[in-house]
Coordinates of C-alpha atoms in Angstrom, one line a residue:
M1 CA 204.2 -228.6 -85.4
S2 CA 201.6 -230.0 -83.0
T3 CA 198.5 -231.8 -84.3
P4 CA 195.3 -230.1 -83.2
V5 CA 193.2 -232.1 -80.7
V6 CA 189.7 -232.9 -82.2
P7 CA 187.0 -233.1 -79.6
L8 CA 185.5 -236.7 -79.9
D9 CA 181.9 -235.3 -79.5
L10 CA 182.2 -232.9 -82.3
V11 CA 183.8 -235.2 -84.9
E12 CA 180.3 -236.0 -86.1
V13 CA 178.8 -232.7 -87.3
D14 CA 175.7 -232.8 -89.6
L15 CA 176.8 -230.1 -92.3
N16 CA 173.3 -230.0 -93.6
D17 CA 171.6 -228.1 -90.8
T18 CA 174.8 -226.3 -89.8
I19 CA 176.9 -225.0 -92.6
G20 CA 174.4 -225.8 -95.1
A21 CA 171.7 -223.8 -93.4
M22 CA 173.9 -220.9 -93.2
Q23 CA 174.9 -221.2 -97.0
I24 CA 171.4 -221.4 -98.1
G25 CA 170.5 -218.5 -96.0
S26 CA 173.2 -216.5 -97.3
L27 CA 172.3 -217.3 -101.0
F28 CA 168.8 -216.2 -100.3
G29 CA 170.0 -213.1 -98.8
V30 CA 172.3 -212.3 -101.8
F31 CA 169.3 -212.8 -104.0
L32 CA 167.3 -210.4 -101.9
F33 CA 170.0 -207.9 -101.9
G34 CA 169.8 -208.0 -105.7
I35 CA 166.2 -207.0 -105.3
V36 CA 167.0 -204.2 -102.9
S37 CA 169.7 -202.7 -105.3
L38 CA 167.2 -202.9 -108.3
Q39 CA 164.3 -201.2 -106.1
T40 CA 167.0 -198.5 -105.0
F41 CA 167.8 -198.0 -108.7
N42 CA 164.2 -197.6 -109.6
Y43 CA 163.4 -195.3 -106.6
Y44 CA 166.2 -192.8 -107.7
S45 CA 165.0 -193.1 -111.4
T46 CA 161.4 -192.5 -110.7
Y47 CA 161.3 -190.0 -107.6
T48 CA 163.9 -187.4 -108.8
D49 CA 162.0 -184.8 -107.0
D50 CA 161.3 -186.7 -103.8
E51 CA 162.1 -185.3 -100.3
W52 CA 165.8 -185.1 -99.6
A53 CA 165.1 -187.1 -96.4
N54 CA 163.7 -190.0 -98.4
K55 CA 166.7 -190.1 -100.6
V56 CA 169.2 -190.0 -97.7
M57 CA 167.1 -192.7 -96.0
V58 CA 167.3 -194.9 -99.1
A59 CA 171.0 -194.4 -99.5
I60 CA 171.6 -195.2 -95.6
V61 CA 169.5 -198.5 -96.0
W62 CA 171.3 -199.6 -99.1
L63 CA 174.8 -199.0 -97.6
L64 CA 173.7 -201.0 -94.5
E65 CA 172.6 -203.7 -96.9
I66 CA 176.1 -203.9 -98.4
G67 CA 177.8 -204.1 -95.0
H68 CA 175.2 -206.7 -93.9
T69 CA 175.6 -208.8 -97.0
L70 CA 179.5 -208.6 -96.9
G71 CA 179.5 -209.7 -93.2
I72 CA 177.2 -212.6 -93.6
N73 CA 179.1 -214.0 -96.6
Y74 CA 182.5 -213.4 -94.9
E75 CA 181.2 -215.9 -92.3
V76 CA 180.0 -218.4 -95.0
Y77 CA 183.5 -218.2 -96.7
R78 CA 185.2 -218.7 -93.3
A79 CA 182.9 -221.6 -92.4
T80 CA 183.3 -223.3 -95.8
I81 CA 186.8 -222.4 -97.1
T82 CA 189.0 -221.0 -94.0
L83 CA 187.7 -223.8 -91.7
Y84 CA 187.3 -226.4 -94.5
G85 CA 187.3 -230.0 -93.0
Q86 CA 187.1 -228.6 -89.3
P87 CA 183.6 -228.1 -88.5
W88 CA 184.4 -228.5 -84.7
L89 CA 186.0 -225.1 -84.9
L90 CA 182.7 -223.3 -85.7
V91 CA 182.2 -222.2 -82.4
R92 CA 182.3 -218.4 -83.0
F93 CA 180.6 -216.2 -85.7
P94 CA 182.2 -212.8 -85.4
G95 CA 181.1 -211.8 -88.9
I96 CA 177.4 -212.3 -88.1
G97 CA 178.0 -210.8 -84.8
A98 CA 179.3 -207.8 -86.3
V99 CA 176.6 -207.1 -88.6
T100 CA 173.8 -207.5 -86.1
V101 CA 173.8 -203.7 -85.5
F102 CA 173.3 -203.3 -89.4
G103 CA 170.3 -205.4 -89.2
G104 CA 169.1 -203.4 -86.2
A105 CA 169.5 -200.2 -88.0
I106 CA 167.6 -201.4 -91.0
T107 CA 164.9 -202.7 -88.9
L108 CA 164.7 -199.4 -86.9
I109 CA 164.6 -197.1 -90.2
T110 CA 161.8 -199.4 -91.7
Q111 CA 159.6 -199.6 -88.7
T112 CA 159.9 -195.9 -88.0
F113 CA 158.8 -195.2 -91.6
F114 CA 155.7 -197.3 -91.3
A115 CA 155.1 -196.0 -87.7
L116 CA 155.2 -192.4 -89.0
R117 CA 152.4 -193.3 -91.4
L118 CA 150.2 -194.2 -88.4
L119 CA 151.2 -190.8 -86.8
K120 CA 149.9 -189.0 -89.8
L121 CA 146.9 -191.2 -90.7
L122 CA 145.1 -192.3 -87.4
P123 CA 143.1 -189.9 -85.5
R124 CA 143.7 -188.7 -81.9
P125 CA 144.6 -190.5 -79.7
W126 CA 145.1 -193.6 -81.7
H127 CA 148.0 -192.0 -83.6
N128 CA 150.0 -192.6 -80.5
I129 CA 150.3 -196.1 -81.4
G130 CA 152.8 -195.1 -84.0
L131 CA 154.9 -193.2 -81.5
V132 CA 154.9 -196.4 -79.2
C133 CA 156.1 -198.5 -82.1
I134 CA 158.9 -196.0 -82.7
V135 CA 160.0 -196.3 -79.0
I136 CA 159.9 -200.1 -79.0
S137 CA 162.0 -200.3 -82.3
F138 CA 164.6 -197.8 -80.9
I139 CA 164.9 -200.0 -78.0
R140 CA 165.4 -202.9 -80.1
F141 CA 168.1 -201.2 -82.0
V142 CA 170.0 -200.4 -78.8
V143 CA 169.7 -204.2 -77.8
S144 CA 171.1 -205.0 -81.4
V145 CA 174.2 -202.9 -80.4
Y146 CA 174.7 -204.9 -77.1
L147 CA 174.3 -208.2 -79.0
T148 CA 176.8 -207.0 -81.6
V149 CA 179.5 -206.5 -78.9
E150 CA 178.8 -209.7 -77.1
G151 CA 178.9 -211.7 -80.6
I152 CA 182.4 -210.3 -81.2
V153 CA 183.7 -210.8 -77.6
L154 CA 182.0 -214.0 -76.3
P155 CA 184.3 -217.1 -77.4
N156 CA 181.8 -219.6 -78.0
I157 CA 178.2 -219.6 -79.5
D158 CA 177.0 -221.9 -76.8
I159 CA 178.0 -219.2 -74.2
Y160 CA 176.5 -216.7 -76.4
R161 CA 173.2 -218.6 -76.5
E162 CA 173.3 -219.2 -72.6
K163 CA 174.0 -215.6 -72.0
C164 CA 171.8 -213.8 -74.5
K165 CA 169.1 -216.3 -75.1
W166 CA 166.3 -214.3 -73.5
I167 CA 167.6 -211.1 -75.0
V168 CA 167.7 -212.4 -78.6
S169 CA 164.0 -213.9 -78.2
A170 CA 162.9 -210.3 -76.8
M171 CA 164.4 -208.5 -79.6
F172 CA 162.7 -210.7 -82.3
I173 CA 159.4 -210.8 -80.2
S174 CA 159.5 -206.8 -80.2
S175 CA 160.0 -207.0 -84.0
A176 CA 157.1 -209.2 -84.7
F177 CA 155.0 -207.1 -82.3
V178 CA 155.7 -203.8 -84.0
D179 CA 155.2 -205.3 -87.3
I180 CA 151.8 -206.7 -86.3
A181 CA 150.7 -203.6 -84.5
I182 CA 151.6 -201.4 -87.6
A183 CA 149.6 -203.7 -89.9
V184 CA 146.7 -204.2 -87.6
S185 CA 146.4 -200.6 -86.8
M186 CA 146.4 -199.6 -90.6
L187 CA 144.1 -202.3 -91.6
Y188 CA 141.6 -201.3 -88.9
Y189 CA 141.6 -197.7 -90.0
L190 CA 141.2 -198.5 -93.7
A191 CA 138.4 -201.0 -92.9
R192 CA 136.6 -198.3 -91.3
Q193 CA 137.2 -195.8 -94.0
R194 CA 135.8 -198.2 -96.5
K195 CA 132.6 -198.5 -94.8
Q196 CA 132.3 -194.7 -94.5
V197 CA 133.3 -193.7 -98.1
K198 CA 132.3 -196.1 -100.8
R199 CA 133.9 -194.0 -103.7
I200 CA 137.6 -195.1 -102.6
S201 CA 136.8 -198.7 -101.7
R202 CA 138.9 -199.9 -104.6
L203 CA 141.8 -197.9 -103.6
L204 CA 141.3 -199.0 -99.9
D205 CA 141.2 -202.6 -101.0
R206 CA 144.5 -202.2 -102.8
L207 CA 146.1 -200.5 -99.5
V208 CA 144.7 -203.4 -97.4
T209 CA 146.4 -205.9 -99.6
Y210 CA 149.6 -204.0 -99.6
T211 CA 149.7 -203.5 -95.8
I212 CA 149.2 -207.3 -95.2
R213 CA 151.9 -208.0 -97.7
S214 CA 154.3 -205.6 -96.2
G215 CA 154.0 -206.5 -92.6
L216 CA 153.2 -210.4 -92.9
L217 CA 156.7 -211.6 -94.2
T218 CA 158.7 -209.6 -91.6
S219 CA 156.6 -210.8 -88.7
I220 CA 156.6 -214.3 -89.7
A221 CA 160.4 -214.3 -90.3
A222 CA 161.0 -212.9 -86.8
I223 CA 158.8 -215.5 -85.3
V224 CA 160.6 -218.4 -87.2
V225 CA 163.9 -217.0 -85.9
I226 CA 162.5 -217.1 -82.3
L227 CA 161.2 -220.7 -82.6
C228 CA 164.4 -222.0 -84.4
F229 CA 166.6 -220.3 -81.8
Q230 CA 164.6 -221.7 -78.7
L231 CA 163.8 -225.1 -80.2
M232 CA 166.6 -226.2 -82.3
Q233 CA 169.9 -225.6 -80.3
D234 CA 171.9 -228.4 -82.1
N235 CA 171.9 -226.7 -85.5
F236 CA 172.4 -223.2 -87.2
I237 CA 168.9 -223.0 -88.9
W238 CA 168.2 -219.9 -86.9
L239 CA 171.3 -218.4 -88.1
G240 CA 170.3 -219.4 -91.8
V241 CA 166.9 -217.5 -91.5
Y242 CA 168.5 -214.7 -89.6
T243 CA 170.9 -213.8 -92.5
F244 CA 168.0 -212.6 -94.7
V245 CA 165.5 -211.1 -92.2
A246 CA 167.1 -207.8 -92.6
K247 CA 166.5 -207.8 -96.5
L248 CA 162.9 -208.4 -96.0
Y249 CA 162.7 -205.3 -94.1
S250 CA 164.7 -203.3 -96.8
N251 CA 162.6 -204.7 -99.5
S252 CA 159.3 -203.7 -97.5
L253 CA 160.6 -200.2 -97.3
L254 CA 161.6 -199.7 -100.8
S255 CA 158.5 -201.3 -102.3
A256 CA 156.4 -199.0 -100.1
L257 CA 158.2 -196.0 -101.4
N258 CA 158.1 -197.2 -105.1
A259 CA 154.4 -197.8 -104.9
R260 CA 153.5 -194.3 -104.0
K261 CA 153.2 -192.9 -107.5
E262 CA 150.8 -195.6 -108.6
L263 CA 148.7 -195.3 -105.3
R264 CA 148.6 -191.5 -105.3
A265 CA 147.4 -191.5 -108.8
D266 CA 144.5 -193.9 -107.9
I267 CA 143.5 -191.5 -104.9
F268 CA 142.3 -188.9 -107.3
K269 CA 141.9 -190.8 -110.4
G270 CA 138.8 -189.6 -112.4
D271 CA 138.5 -186.6 -110.2
S272 CA 138.4 -183.1 -111.8
L273 CA 139.6 -181.4 -108.8
A274 CA 143.2 -182.9 -108.7
P275 CA 145.8 -183.5 -111.5
D276 CA 146.0 -187.0 -113.0
H277 CA 149.7 -187.4 -111.6
F278 CA 149.2 -186.6 -108.0
T279 CA 152.6 -185.9 -106.9
M280 CA 153.6 -183.0 -104.8
P281 CA 155.7 -181.2 -107.5
D282 CA 153.0 -181.7 -110.0
L283 CA 150.3 -180.2 -107.6
E284 CA 152.5 -177.1 -106.9
A285 CA 153.0 -176.6 -110.5
S286 CA 149.4 -176.8 -111.0
G287 CA 148.7 -173.9 -108.3
Y288 CA 148.0 -176.5 -105.2
T289 CA 149.9 -176.3 -102.1
R290 CA 150.5 -178.6 -99.3
E291 CA 148.1 -176.7 -97.1
D292 CA 145.5 -177.2 -99.9
T293 CA 145.8 -181.0 -99.9
S294 CA 145.7 -181.1 -96.2
R295 CA 142.3 -179.6 -95.8
S296 CA 138.7 -180.4 -97.2
F297 CA 138.1 -179.0 -100.7
E298 CA 135.1 -177.0 -101.0
P299 CA 134.4 -176.4 -104.8
V300 CA 131.1 -176.1 -106.2
V301 CA 130.3 -178.2 -109.3
I302 CA 127.7 -176.7 -111.7
S303 CA 125.4 -179.0 -113.8
I304 CA 122.1 -178.7 -115.8
N305 CA 119.1 -180.8 -115.0
T306 CA 116.9 -182.3 -117.4
A307 CA 114.6 -179.2 -117.4
G308 CA 117.5 -176.9 -118.5
N309 CA 117.8 -175.2 -114.9
R310 CA 121.2 -174.7 -113.4
Q311 CA 122.0 -176.6 -110.1
D312 CA 124.8 -176.2 -107.8
Q313 CA 126.1 -179.5 -106.5
T314 CA 128.5 -179.9 -103.6
P315 CA 130.9 -183.0 -103.9
D316 CA 131.4 -185.3 -101.1
Y317 CA 133.9 -183.1 -98.7
L318 CA 134.4 -186.1 -96.3
D319 CA 135.6 -188.2 -99.3
M320 CA 138.0 -185.5 -100.5
D321 CA 139.4 -185.0 -97.0
K322 CA 139.8 -188.7 -96.4
R323 CA 141.7 -189.0 -99.7
S324 CA 143.9 -186.0 -99.0
R325 CA 144.7 -187.7 -95.5
I326 CA 145.7 -191.0 -97.0
Y327 CA 147.8 -189.3 -99.5
H328 CA 149.8 -187.4 -96.9
A329 CA 150.3 -190.6 -94.9
M330 CA 152.1 -192.3 -97.9

């Protein structure tokens, strides 16, 4: 049997920022997958009466995460065990290439979920920002399918980088753009409502904090991948970061779904016009309908003044309508 020829320029390979970067990224990805699984369990335990579309969406995301995690860890096993002692053979990453489409699908689902909130929440014509975000995210998913094929077919990562460099950069730039557009649009709307309706300022502050937290990590991760991919061509740090980016999106989506019950309860907290537990099944059981919560309420509250005379007071209709609108956007 002939002895394999080792290229002299590849004998000296820094394992810290190549295999080491992939391993650290994959370990962090497995940790995040554990959180995804826990959030999935909490969702199905808490929201037993939720819409079937949400339940299917969560199941699809979790299954995609399983495939993504297996593909990434297969690549780490191949690099550290199958090709042990032969780092110069690390020129192809078919496992990571194969799961690129899984990450693209997770990103599409998550960004579409938040973009639909903009469609429901923002007034015309600004609600079209959500539609634009959905279109961009879908195009990004199509690009991820193309990159999956190229990642499997191309024989060398240097060829992949040379051929797909601008495509990979455009894909992650679009991700960051959509995340930032959704977060900024939501923050702008919530800031305007906070000035107009003081009664729900505490709730809006919580929503602002949550919006920043949801969009910040994913957009930062996408930007880091771009910078590492463009500026660090001699190592795999960009691959290490890429291995867990999809899991940031999954956790963002699931945390948004699981936070709804508490946020919805706060929308009408202390208000006699709505139940304490403001979920749709509870509303319907109490005589409310979806139509009731989508329009302004017009009740009359009767009170007695200090002189003993009856007074009819009208609550803040605008305030109630704003809260109903925020409820339906969740």
